[in-house]
Amino acid sequence: MTDKTEVNLSGVKQSKGVWLVKVPKYLSQQWDKATEKGEVGKISFGKKQGKTEVCFSLNEELTVLDAVGEKDASLQVPRDHPFTMHTVGGQTMAAFSQSDTDEISLEGMVVHRAECRPVVSDNYMKLKKLQIKESTKSPRLSQQLERAITTVFKPVANHNFNVLHDKKKKLEGKMVRAERQVVLDMLFSAFEKHQYYNIKDLVDITKQPVTYLKEIMKEIGTYNNKGAHKSTWELKPEYRHYQSAEEEVPTA
Amino acid sequence: MTSLGSSSSSATEYTVRVPKNTSKKYNIMAFNAGDRVNCSSWTQARMERDMSARRIYGEEETQEGAAGSEFGKKQREEARRKKFGIVTREFKVEDQPWILKVNGKAGKRFKGQKKGGVTENASYYIFTQCPDGAFEAFPVHGWYNFTPLAKHRTLTAEEAEEEWGRRNKVVNHFSIMLQRRFREQERGEDEEDEGEKSGKKKKKSGGRGGDLRIHDLEDDLEMSSDDSDSSMGDDGESKTKAKKDTGKGKKKKKRKSNDEAIEDSDDGDYEGLEVDYMSDESSSDEEPEKGKPSKGEDLPKGIDEASESEEESEEEKQNEEEAKEEEEEEEGKKTPVQTEKKKKKDSSGESDSSDDSDIEGETASALFMKKRTPPKRAGGRGSAGSSRTGSRPGTPSIDSASTSNTLRAAASKLEQGKRQNQGPGTDSPAAKRLKMEPSSQSPAPSGKSTPQPPSGKSTPSSSDVQLTEEAVRRYLIRKPMTTKDLLKKFQTKRTGLSSEQTVNVLAQILKRLNPERKNVNDKMHFYLTE
């Protein structure tokens, strides 16, 4: 991302001109259905009364529209689409492409803009109607059910999760007080990693009963009532030596 | 694919292909018409994503572990965010703007911002014609609007706001950027000295770092008129050291004059003020005033006062002036301008010469005319509240007491002579001198004695009013005074003596001088004849 990609300017050098064509969504959807070769239709240039007329006609096989939930053979995407051509006007536009390997190349300058319009027919109108219906459908739907749902949320004597939890607790048993020194070592190593700890977290780490732990902590640490790190324990100054993640612990 | 040749009715047909397996993603690069970008003139171009927004997203990367960290802080923060429903937007690389650099270092730079909503309702395709005549259509994935980036230096938002506040006063706009370059360069040079040791070139970073510094631009602004002339066509980067030194020197000089507390005038301060009349003579009055104290007669009241103050170079005379002015204040005829100015000065101690010089060069308004007392004032500038000895740009305001007594003495003699000549002259009422008239009878003894109380208002600050025989002699020569008047002249605050001491010393002096006595208004006045 930080490397600057050299832009391949060959397209512009050769003065390749491209067209920027605005295509309706349904047409581009049909194009996506094209075969491997990618042929989608034909474009023809004709001259009528001195004016150049450009028209695109869709291939036959692509005119079939897969309507949602209906096999509507009658609904077909219109075939003929004349292009409305515009000049680029004042705006300078170029097309650049970015490959998978993050290579950027300037493909060419836009020389014409065009809009692809369908020939308006009844068929087209039906198609549009369908489109509108679909778009006005709200994504959320309220529906009345005939029967109550009984497959989920059945009343249970004790939830599975709770049962497992209790078992686990029983296995562990009550927390046993370990040797003072052992606990101290555990605490110091924990405080090496972080400066502030919640008592609950300490209990978790050391697996010691709360009262015992508090006793030990009172010896070597202080409790923060206010400040940024509220209700947390930290080591007393003489015990800590924070220096870029290194800590020395004086012997108690 | 084979393309069909011309078919009926002179229509040419080409096949249109939409390639499926293309690895390239096409985008549109749009420029503004006004920028007149000609892509074919580009020899070389580089483009990369602008990742500067990433900092904002990744800023939670505080130091992990060790000091200052809490156990489980991250999780807690995340839980907190979820609870409050704070949704942070992801940093998507594809949505970041592009930075396009054309023709290397010296060329243009563009920033391409993604235009949203392009692919929502309609698709854009790029149609290119292949050598075999068929068209290939590629879908457009994104649209980027490229705008040129300014290469010249610009002001930051804060600096721009400051300059905007000064827009009415600044005439020379070139100097604004010049000052900025000065500052940057100074900073850059400072850092360079350090950087040299480390072998790095820090000049650029110094310059950029300067963007956010807060400083007092007033200094720099005053230099505008001086600097612009000398260094107009100068390239900021290549300023010679000499220049830099002079710049610094000037700055220091200016800073000295700025040392006293000056009340900044806000933008709209002078807008609603009423003036007698505006004259164009204001800004150029500096020079003429130096040599023509008598000019005051015909000018409006503001200048009158200025000229009156001209005539007096010594503090005591200025004190008189103050007394007069305060007397006018009492009479309540002062224009808001003058009152405001007075207040300002009273509160600021020594003259706000810098303030004056700041303004005088710029707006030609008679509001400030009265400040233009001539520089020979320098000798007598010691007095505290006598603010109207104003504006001498370039000279640091004299720190009073140190001004040589000889200077003062010399000036006083000069003035004395002049004063007696002009005594009658100043009395002649000019058009708008109404207010001055009661006080213009100053030569007459009575005029002086009454408004003594206001003189007590004059601001005490650094002063060198000494209770000397010389001073008393001068007073008495000028006009007869009662003991009370004399006492008031030598106020305890100014002389630094207690009231008892003052009385004693004054008594001794009077014994020595043995002035003549005269009874005026049932009061005993002393006077001396030279």
Coordinates of C-alpha atoms in Angstrom, one line a residue, chain B residues 7-522:
Chain B
S7 CA -24.9 -4.7 -44.1
S8 CA -27.9 -3.1 -45.5
S9 CA -28.6 0.6 -45.5
S10 CA -25.0 1.6 -44.7
A11 CA -25.0 0.3 -41.2
T12 CA -21.9 -1.3 -39.8
E13 CA -22.2 -3.9 -37.2
Y14 CA -19.8 -4.9 -34.6
T15 CA -20.1 -7.6 -32.0
V16 CA -20.1 -6.6 -28.4
R17 CA -18.3 -8.7 -26.0
V18 CA -18.3 -8.6 -22.2
P19 CA -15.2 -10.6 -21.2
K20 CA -15.8 -12.7 -18.2
N21 CA -12.5 -13.6 -16.8
T22 CA -10.9 -10.3 -16.7
S23 CA -8.5 -9.8 -13.8
K24 CA -8.6 -6.1 -14.2
K25 CA -10.9 -3.8 -12.4
Y26 CA -11.8 -0.7 -14.4
N27 CA -12.3 2.6 -12.8
I28 CA -13.0 6.1 -14.0
M29 CA -10.7 9.0 -13.4
A30 CA -12.5 12.2 -13.8
F31 CA -11.0 15.6 -13.9
N32 CA -12.5 19.0 -13.7
A33 CA -12.9 20.8 -16.9
G34 CA -11.3 23.9 -15.6
D35 CA -8.1 22.2 -14.6
R36 CA -7.3 21.6 -18.3
V37 CA -5.6 18.3 -17.7
N38 CA -4.1 16.7 -20.7
C39 CA -3.2 13.1 -20.1
S40 CA -1.2 12.7 -23.2
S41 CA 1.3 15.2 -21.9
W42 CA 2.2 13.1 -19.0
T43 CA 5.5 11.4 -19.2
Q44 CA 5.4 9.6 -15.9
A45 CA 2.8 9.0 -13.3
R46 CA 2.6 7.4 -9.9
M47 CA -0.5 6.5 -8.0
E48 CA -1.1 5.2 -4.5
R49 CA -3.8 5.1 -2.0
D50 CA -4.0 7.9 0.6
M51 CA -3.8 6.0 3.9
S52 CA -3.8 9.0 6.1
A53 CA -7.2 8.1 7.5
R54 CA -6.0 4.9 8.9
R55 CA -4.5 6.6 11.9
I56 CA -7.9 7.7 13.0
Y57 CA -9.1 4.1 13.0
G58 CA -6.1 2.5 14.4
E59 CA -5.6 5.0 17.2
E60 CA -6.5 2.6 20.0
E61 CA -3.1 1.1 19.6
T62 CA -2.0 2.2 23.0
Q63 CA 0.9 0.5 24.6
E64 CA 0.2 -3.0 25.5
G65 CA 1.3 -4.4 28.7
A66 CA 3.5 -2.9 31.3
A67 CA 2.8 0.5 32.7
G68 CA -0.6 2.0 32.4
S69 CA -2.4 -0.9 31.0
E70 CA -5.2 -2.8 32.6
F71 CA -6.0 -6.4 32.4
G72 CA -8.7 -7.0 30.0
K73 CA -9.1 -3.4 29.0
K74 CA -9.7 -4.2 25.4
Q75 CA -12.5 -6.5 26.0
R76 CA -14.1 -4.1 28.4
E77 CA -13.9 -1.3 25.9
E78 CA -15.5 -3.4 23.3
A79 CA -18.2 -4.4 25.6
R80 CA -18.9 -0.9 26.4
R81 CA -19.1 0.1 22.8
K82 CA -21.6 -2.6 22.1
K83 CA -23.7 -1.5 25.0
F84 CA -23.9 2.0 23.8
G85 CA -24.4 1.0 20.3
I86 CA -21.3 2.8 19.0
V87 CA -20.6 1.4 15.6
T88 CA -17.2 2.3 14.2
R89 CA -16.9 2.2 10.5
E90 CA -14.3 -0.1 9.1
F91 CA -11.3 1.3 7.3
K92 CA -11.8 0.0 3.8
V93 CA -8.9 0.3 1.5
E94 CA -10.9 0.5 -1.6
D95 CA -12.7 3.5 -0.4
Q96 CA -9.7 5.5 0.3
P97 CA -8.7 8.3 -2.0
W98 CA -5.9 8.1 -4.5
I99 CA -2.9 10.3 -4.7
L100 CA -1.7 10.8 -8.2
K101 CA 1.7 12.3 -8.9
V102 CA 2.4 13.3 -12.4
N103 CA 5.8 14.0 -13.9
G104 CA 7.8 13.3 -10.8
K105 CA 8.7 15.7 -8.1
A106 CA 8.2 18.9 -9.9
G107 CA 4.9 17.9 -11.5
K108 CA 1.4 18.1 -10.5
R109 CA -0.4 16.2 -7.8
F110 CA -3.9 15.1 -7.7
K111 CA -6.2 13.7 -5.1
G112 CA -8.9 11.3 -6.3
Q113 CA -11.9 10.9 -4.1
K114 CA -14.3 8.1 -4.7
K115 CA -17.7 9.2 -5.8
G116 CA -20.4 7.3 -4.1
G117 CA -23.6 5.9 -5.5
V118 CA -22.3 5.3 -9.0
T119 CA -23.0 1.7 -9.2
E120 CA -26.3 1.6 -7.4
N121 CA -28.9 2.1 -9.9
A122 CA -27.2 1.9 -13.3
S123 CA -24.0 0.3 -14.4
Y124 CA -21.3 2.0 -16.4
Y125 CA -19.3 0.1 -19.0
I126 CA -16.2 1.1 -20.8
F127 CA -16.4 0.2 -24.5
T128 CA -13.2 -0.2 -26.2
Q129 CA -12.7 -1.3 -29.8
C130 CA -10.5 -4.2 -30.4
P131 CA -8.2 -4.5 -33.4
D132 CA -10.6 -7.0 -34.9
G133 CA -13.4 -4.4 -34.8
A134 CA -15.4 -5.9 -32.1
F135 CA -16.3 -4.0 -29.0
E136 CA -15.4 -5.0 -25.6
A137 CA -17.3 -3.8 -22.6
F138 CA -15.8 -3.7 -19.1
P139 CA -17.9 -2.8 -16.1
V140 CA -16.7 0.2 -14.1
H141 CA -16.1 -0.5 -10.5
G142 CA -15.5 2.9 -9.1
W143 CA -15.5 6.5 -10.1
Y144 CA -12.9 8.8 -8.7
N145 CA -12.9 12.6 -9.0
F146 CA -9.4 13.9 -9.2
T147 CA -8.7 17.4 -8.0
P148 CA -5.4 19.2 -8.2
L149 CA -3.5 19.7 -5.0
A150 CA -2.0 23.1 -4.2
K151 CA 1.8 23.0 -4.2
H152 CA 2.2 26.4 -2.8
R153 CA 2.2 26.9 0.8
T154 CA -1.1 27.6 2.4
L155 CA -2.2 28.8 5.8
T156 CA -3.5 26.4 8.3
A157 CA -7.0 26.8 9.6
E158 CA -5.9 28.6 12.7
E159 CA -3.6 30.9 10.8
A160 CA -6.2 31.7 8.3
E161 CA -8.6 32.7 11.0
E162 CA -6.1 35.0 12.5
E163 CA -5.4 36.6 9.2
W164 CA -9.1 37.0 8.6
G165 CA -9.4 38.9 11.8
R166 CA -6.8 41.3 10.5
R167 CA -8.2 41.7 7.1
N168 CA -9.2 45.3 7.6
K169 CA -5.8 46.3 8.8
V170 CA -3.5 44.5 6.5
V171 CA -2.8 46.2 3.3
N172 CA 0.2 44.2 2.1
H173 CA -1.0 40.7 1.6
F174 CA 2.2 39.4 0.3
S175 CA 3.7 39.8 3.6
I176 CA 1.4 37.2 5.2
M177 CA 3.1 34.3 3.6
L178 CA 6.4 35.9 3.9
Q179 CA 6.1 36.0 7.6
R180 CA 5.1 32.5 7.7
R181 CA 8.2 31.5 5.7
F182 CA 10.3 33.5 8.1
R183 CA 8.9 31.6 11.0
E184 CA 9.3 28.3 9.3
Q185 CA 12.8 29.0 8.3
E186 CA 13.8 30.1 11.8
R187 CA 12.3 27.0 13.2
G188 CA 13.8 24.9 10.5
E189 CA 17.2 26.3 11.1
D190 CA 17.0 25.7 14.8
E191 CA 16.2 22.2 14.2
E192 CA 18.8 21.9 11.6
D193 CA 21.5 22.6 14.1
E194 CA 20.3 19.7 16.1
G195 CA 19.7 17.7 13.1
E196 CA 23.2 18.2 11.8
K197 CA 24.5 16.3 14.6
S198 CA 22.3 13.4 13.9
G199 CA 23.1 13.8 10.3
K200 CA 19.5 14.1 9.2
K201 CA 18.0 16.9 7.3
K202 CA 15.2 18.2 9.4
K203 CA 14.4 21.4 7.7
K204 CA 11.3 20.2 6.1
S205 CA 9.9 18.7 9.2
G206 CA 10.7 21.8 11.0
G207 CA 8.7 23.7 8.6
R208 CA 5.8 21.5 8.8
G209 CA 5.9 21.4 12.5
G210 CA 5.6 25.1 12.5
D211 CA 2.1 24.9 11.3
L212 CA 0.6 24.3 14.6
R213 CA 2.5 26.7 16.7
I214 CA 0.8 29.5 18.4
H215 CA 2.5 32.7 18.3
D216 CA 1.9 36.4 18.3
L217 CA 1.6 37.5 14.8
E218 CA 1.5 41.1 15.7
D219 CA 5.2 41.3 15.6
D220 CA 5.3 39.9 12.2
L221 CA 2.6 42.1 11.0
E222 CA 4.4 45.3 11.9
M223 CA 7.4 44.2 9.9
S224 CA 5.2 43.9 6.9
S225 CA 5.9 47.3 5.5
D226 CA 9.6 47.0 6.0
D227 CA 10.0 43.5 4.9
S228 CA 7.9 43.5 1.9
D229 CA 10.0 46.2 0.3
S230 CA 13.2 44.5 0.9
S231 CA 12.4 40.9 0.3
M232 CA 9.6 40.9 -2.2
G233 CA 10.9 38.5 -4.7
D234 CA 12.7 36.3 -2.3
D235 CA 12.3 32.7 -2.2
G236 CA 11.7 31.8 1.4
E237 CA 13.8 28.7 1.4
S238 CA 16.9 30.3 0.2
K239 CA 17.0 33.3 2.6
T240 CA 20.5 34.1 3.5
K241 CA 21.6 34.0 7.1
A242 CA 22.1 37.7 7.1
K243 CA 18.6 38.3 6.2
K244 CA 17.4 35.9 8.8
D245 CA 19.4 37.7 11.3
T246 CA 18.0 41.0 10.3
G247 CA 14.6 39.5 10.5
K248 CA 15.3 38.2 13.9
G249 CA 16.7 41.5 14.9
K250 CA 13.7 43.3 13.8
K251 CA 11.5 40.9 15.5
K252 CA 13.3 41.4 18.7
K253 CA 13.1 45.1 18.4
K254 CA 9.5 45.0 17.7
R255 CA 9.0 42.6 20.6
K256 CA 10.6 45.1 22.9
S257 CA 8.1 47.6 21.9
N258 CA 5.5 45.1 22.4
D259 CA 6.6 44.2 25.9
E260 CA 4.2 46.4 27.6
A261 CA 0.7 45.1 28.0
I262 CA -1.3 46.2 25.0
E263 CA -4.9 45.7 24.7
D264 CA -5.7 44.2 21.4
S265 CA -8.4 45.8 19.5
D266 CA -10.9 43.4 18.3
D267 CA -12.3 43.5 14.9
G268 CA -15.4 45.5 15.4
D269 CA -14.1 47.8 18.0
Y270 CA -13.9 50.9 15.9
E271 CA -16.9 50.4 13.8
G272 CA -19.5 52.4 15.5
L273 CA -17.4 55.2 16.6
E274 CA -18.1 58.8 15.7
V275 CA -15.4 61.1 14.6
D276 CA -15.5 64.7 14.0
Y277 CA -14.3 64.4 10.5
M278 CA -12.0 62.1 8.7
S279 CA -9.0 63.5 7.1
D280 CA -6.5 62.1 4.7
E281 CA -3.6 63.6 6.4
S282 CA -3.4 60.9 9.0
S283 CA -0.8 58.4 7.9
S284 CA 1.6 60.8 6.5
D285 CA 1.4 63.0 9.4
E286 CA 4.3 61.4 11.1
E287 CA 6.9 63.4 9.3
P288 CA 5.3 66.7 9.1
E289 CA 4.3 66.7 12.6
K290 CA 7.8 66.3 13.6
G291 CA 8.7 69.7 12.2
K292 CA 5.5 71.6 12.5
P293 CA 4.0 71.6 15.9
S294 CA 2.1 74.6 15.0
K295 CA 0.2 72.8 12.4
G296 CA -2.2 71.8 15.1
E297 CA -4.2 75.0 14.9
D298 CA -6.2 74.3 11.9
L299 CA -6.7 70.7 12.2
P300 CA -9.7 69.1 14.0
K301 CA -9.8 68.7 17.6
G302 CA -7.9 65.4 17.6
I303 CA -4.9 67.0 16.1
D304 CA -5.3 69.9 18.3
E305 CA -4.7 67.8 21.3
A306 CA -1.9 66.2 19.6
S307 CA -0.3 69.4 18.8
E308 CA -0.8 70.7 22.2
S309 CA 1.0 67.7 23.5
E310 CA 3.6 68.4 21.0
E311 CA 4.4 71.6 22.6
E312 CA 5.2 70.0 25.8
S313 CA 8.0 67.7 25.9
E314 CA 8.2 67.3 29.6
E315 CA 6.1 65.3 31.8
E316 CA 4.8 68.2 33.7
K317 CA 3.5 69.7 30.6
Q318 CA 2.0 66.5 29.7
N319 CA 0.5 66.3 33.1
E320 CA -1.1 69.5 32.3
E321 CA -2.4 68.1 29.2
E322 CA -3.8 65.2 30.9
A323 CA -5.4 67.4 33.4
K324 CA -7.0 69.3 30.6
E325 CA -8.0 66.2 28.8
E326 CA -9.4 64.7 31.9
E327 CA -11.2 67.9 32.5
E328 CA -12.7 67.5 29.1
E329 CA -13.6 64.0 30.0
E330 CA -15.4 65.3 32.9
E331 CA -17.2 67.7 30.8
G332 CA -18.3 64.6 29.0
K333 CA -17.7 65.9 25.6
K334 CA -15.1 63.4 24.6
T335 CA -15.8 61.3 21.6
P336 CA -15.9 57.6 22.3
V337 CA -12.7 57.3 20.4
Q338 CA -10.7 59.3 22.7
T339 CA -12.2 57.9 25.8
E340 CA -11.5 54.5 24.6
K341 CA -8.0 55.4 23.7
K342 CA -7.5 57.0 27.0
K343 CA -8.8 54.1 28.9
K344 CA -6.6 51.8 26.9
K345 CA -3.6 53.8 27.6
D346 CA -4.4 54.3 31.2
S347 CA -4.6 50.7 31.6
S348 CA -1.6 49.8 29.6
G349 CA 0.9 52.0 31.1
E350 CA 3.5 53.1 28.6
S351 CA 2.4 54.2 25.2
D352 CA 0.9 51.7 23.0
S353 CA 3.2 52.9 20.4
S354 CA 3.4 49.5 18.8
D355 CA -0.3 49.4 18.5
D356 CA -0.3 52.8 16.8
S357 CA 2.4 51.9 14.5
D358 CA 0.5 48.8 13.7
I359 CA -2.5 50.7 12.6
E360 CA -1.1 53.9 11.3
G361 CA 0.4 52.6 8.3
E362 CA -2.8 51.0 7.3
T363 CA -6.0 52.8 7.8
A364 CA -6.1 56.4 7.1
S365 CA -8.5 57.4 9.7
A366 CA -8.5 60.5 11.9
L367 CA -9.4 58.3 14.8
F368 CA -5.7 57.7 15.2
M369 CA -4.5 61.0 14.3
K370 CA -4.1 62.3 17.7
K371 CA -1.6 59.7 18.4
R372 CA 0.9 61.1 16.0
T373 CA 2.9 63.1 18.3
P374 CA 6.3 63.8 16.9
P375 CA 9.3 61.7 17.8
K376 CA 11.1 64.4 19.5
R377 CA 8.7 63.4 22.1
A378 CA 11.3 60.8 22.8
G379 CA 12.9 62.9 25.3
G380 CA 9.9 63.4 27.3
R381 CA 8.3 60.0 27.1
G382 CA 9.0 59.1 30.5
S383 CA 5.7 60.0 31.9
A384 CA 3.4 57.2 32.7
G385 CA -0.1 57.9 31.6
S386 CA 0.9 60.3 28.9
S387 CA 0.0 58.0 26.3
R388 CA -0.4 60.4 23.5
T389 CA 3.2 60.7 22.9
G390 CA 2.5 57.9 20.7
S391 CA 3.7 56.5 17.7
R392 CA 7.1 56.2 16.7
P393 CA 7.4 53.0 14.8
G394 CA 10.7 51.4 15.0
T395 CA 11.9 53.0 18.1
P396 CA 11.5 50.9 21.1
S397 CA 9.5 52.8 23.6
I398 CA 11.8 54.6 25.9
D399 CA 12.0 53.2 29.3
S400 CA 11.4 56.4 30.9
A401 CA 13.6 57.0 33.8
S402 CA 16.7 56.3 31.9
T403 CA 16.2 59.1 29.4
S404 CA 18.9 61.5 30.0
N405 CA 18.0 64.6 31.9
T406 CA 20.1 66.6 29.5
L407 CA 17.8 65.6 26.6
R408 CA 14.8 66.6 28.6
A409 CA 16.4 69.8 29.6
A410 CA 17.3 70.6 26.1
A411 CA 14.0 69.7 24.8
S412 CA 12.2 71.6 27.5
K413 CA 14.1 74.8 26.7
L414 CA 13.2 74.4 23.1
E415 CA 9.6 73.8 23.9
Q416 CA 9.5 76.5 26.3
G417 CA 10.4 79.0 23.8
K418 CA 8.0 77.7 21.3
R419 CA 5.3 77.4 23.8
Q420 CA 5.5 81.1 24.6
N421 CA 5.3 81.9 21.0
Q422 CA 2.4 79.7 20.4
G423 CA 0.6 80.5 23.6
P424 CA -1.6 82.9 21.8
G425 CA -1.7 80.8 18.7
T426 CA -3.1 77.8 20.3
D427 CA -5.7 79.8 21.9
S428 CA -7.2 80.9 18.7
P429 CA -10.2 78.8 18.3
A430 CA -10.1 76.6 15.3
A431 CA -13.3 75.3 13.8
K432 CA -14.0 72.5 16.3
R433 CA -12.1 73.6 19.2
L434 CA -15.0 74.2 21.4
K435 CA -14.0 71.8 23.9
M436 CA -10.6 73.1 24.2
E437 CA -11.7 76.6 24.8
P438 CA -12.3 76.4 28.5
S439 CA -9.0 74.8 28.9
S440 CA -7.3 76.9 26.3
Q441 CA -7.2 79.7 28.6
S442 CA -4.5 77.9 30.4
P443 CA -2.1 80.8 30.4
A444 CA -4.6 82.5 32.5
P445 CA -3.9 81.5 36.0
S446 CA -7.4 80.7 37.0
G447 CA -7.8 78.1 34.4
K448 CA -5.3 75.9 35.9
S449 CA -6.2 75.9 39.5
T450 CA -9.7 74.5 39.2
P451 CA -9.4 71.3 37.4
Q452 CA -6.7 69.9 39.6
P453 CA -8.6 66.9 41.0
P454 CA -8.7 65.0 37.7
S455 CA -5.0 65.0 37.5
G456 CA -5.1 62.6 40.3
K457 CA -6.5 60.1 37.9
S458 CA -3.5 60.0 35.7
T459 CA -2.0 56.6 35.7
P460 CA 0.9 56.0 37.8
S461 CA 3.5 53.8 36.4
S462 CA 7.1 54.1 35.7
S463 CA 7.8 57.8 36.1
D464 CA 10.7 59.9 36.9
V465 CA 9.0 62.9 38.4
Q466 CA 11.5 64.1 40.8
L467 CA 10.8 66.6 43.4
T468 CA 13.7 68.9 42.6
E469 CA 14.2 72.5 42.8
E470 CA 14.7 72.6 39.1
A471 CA 11.3 71.1 38.5
V472 CA 9.5 73.5 40.9
R473 CA 11.3 76.4 39.4
R474 CA 10.1 75.5 36.0
Y475 CA 6.6 75.2 37.2
L476 CA 6.6 78.5 38.9
I477 CA 8.2 80.2 36.0
R478 CA 5.5 79.1 33.7
K479 CA 2.7 80.2 35.8
P480 CA 1.8 81.1 39.3
M481 CA 0.7 78.1 41.4
T482 CA -0.5 77.5 44.8
T483 CA 1.2 75.1 47.1
K484 CA -1.7 72.8 46.6
D485 CA -1.1 72.8 42.9
L486 CA 2.6 72.2 43.4
L487 CA 1.8 69.3 45.6
K488 CA -0.4 67.8 43.1
K489 CA 2.3 68.1 40.6
F490 CA 4.5 65.9 42.6
Q491 CA 2.2 63.1 43.5
T492 CA 3.4 60.6 46.0
K493 CA 2.9 57.8 43.7
R494 CA 5.1 59.3 41.1
T495 CA 7.9 60.6 43.1
G496 CA 8.0 57.7 45.4
L497 CA 8.1 59.8 48.5
S498 CA 5.5 59.8 51.2
S499 CA 3.2 62.7 51.5
E500 CA 4.9 64.0 54.6
Q501 CA 8.3 63.9 52.9
T502 CA 6.9 65.6 49.9
V503 CA 5.6 68.4 52.0
N504 CA 8.9 68.8 53.7
V505 CA 11.0 68.8 50.6
L506 CA 8.6 71.1 48.9
A507 CA 8.8 73.5 51.7
Q508 CA 12.6 73.5 51.7
I509 CA 12.7 74.1 48.0
L510 CA 10.3 77.0 48.2
K511 CA 12.4 78.5 50.9
R512 CA 15.4 78.3 48.7
L513 CA 13.7 79.6 45.7
N514 CA 11.9 82.4 47.5
P515 CA 9.3 83.0 44.9
E516 CA 7.2 86.0 44.6
R517 CA 3.7 85.9 45.9
K518 CA 0.5 87.0 44.4
N519 CA -3.0 86.7 45.7
V520 CA -5.4 85.4 43.1
N521 CA -8.9 84.4 44.1
D522 CA -8.1 84.7 47.7

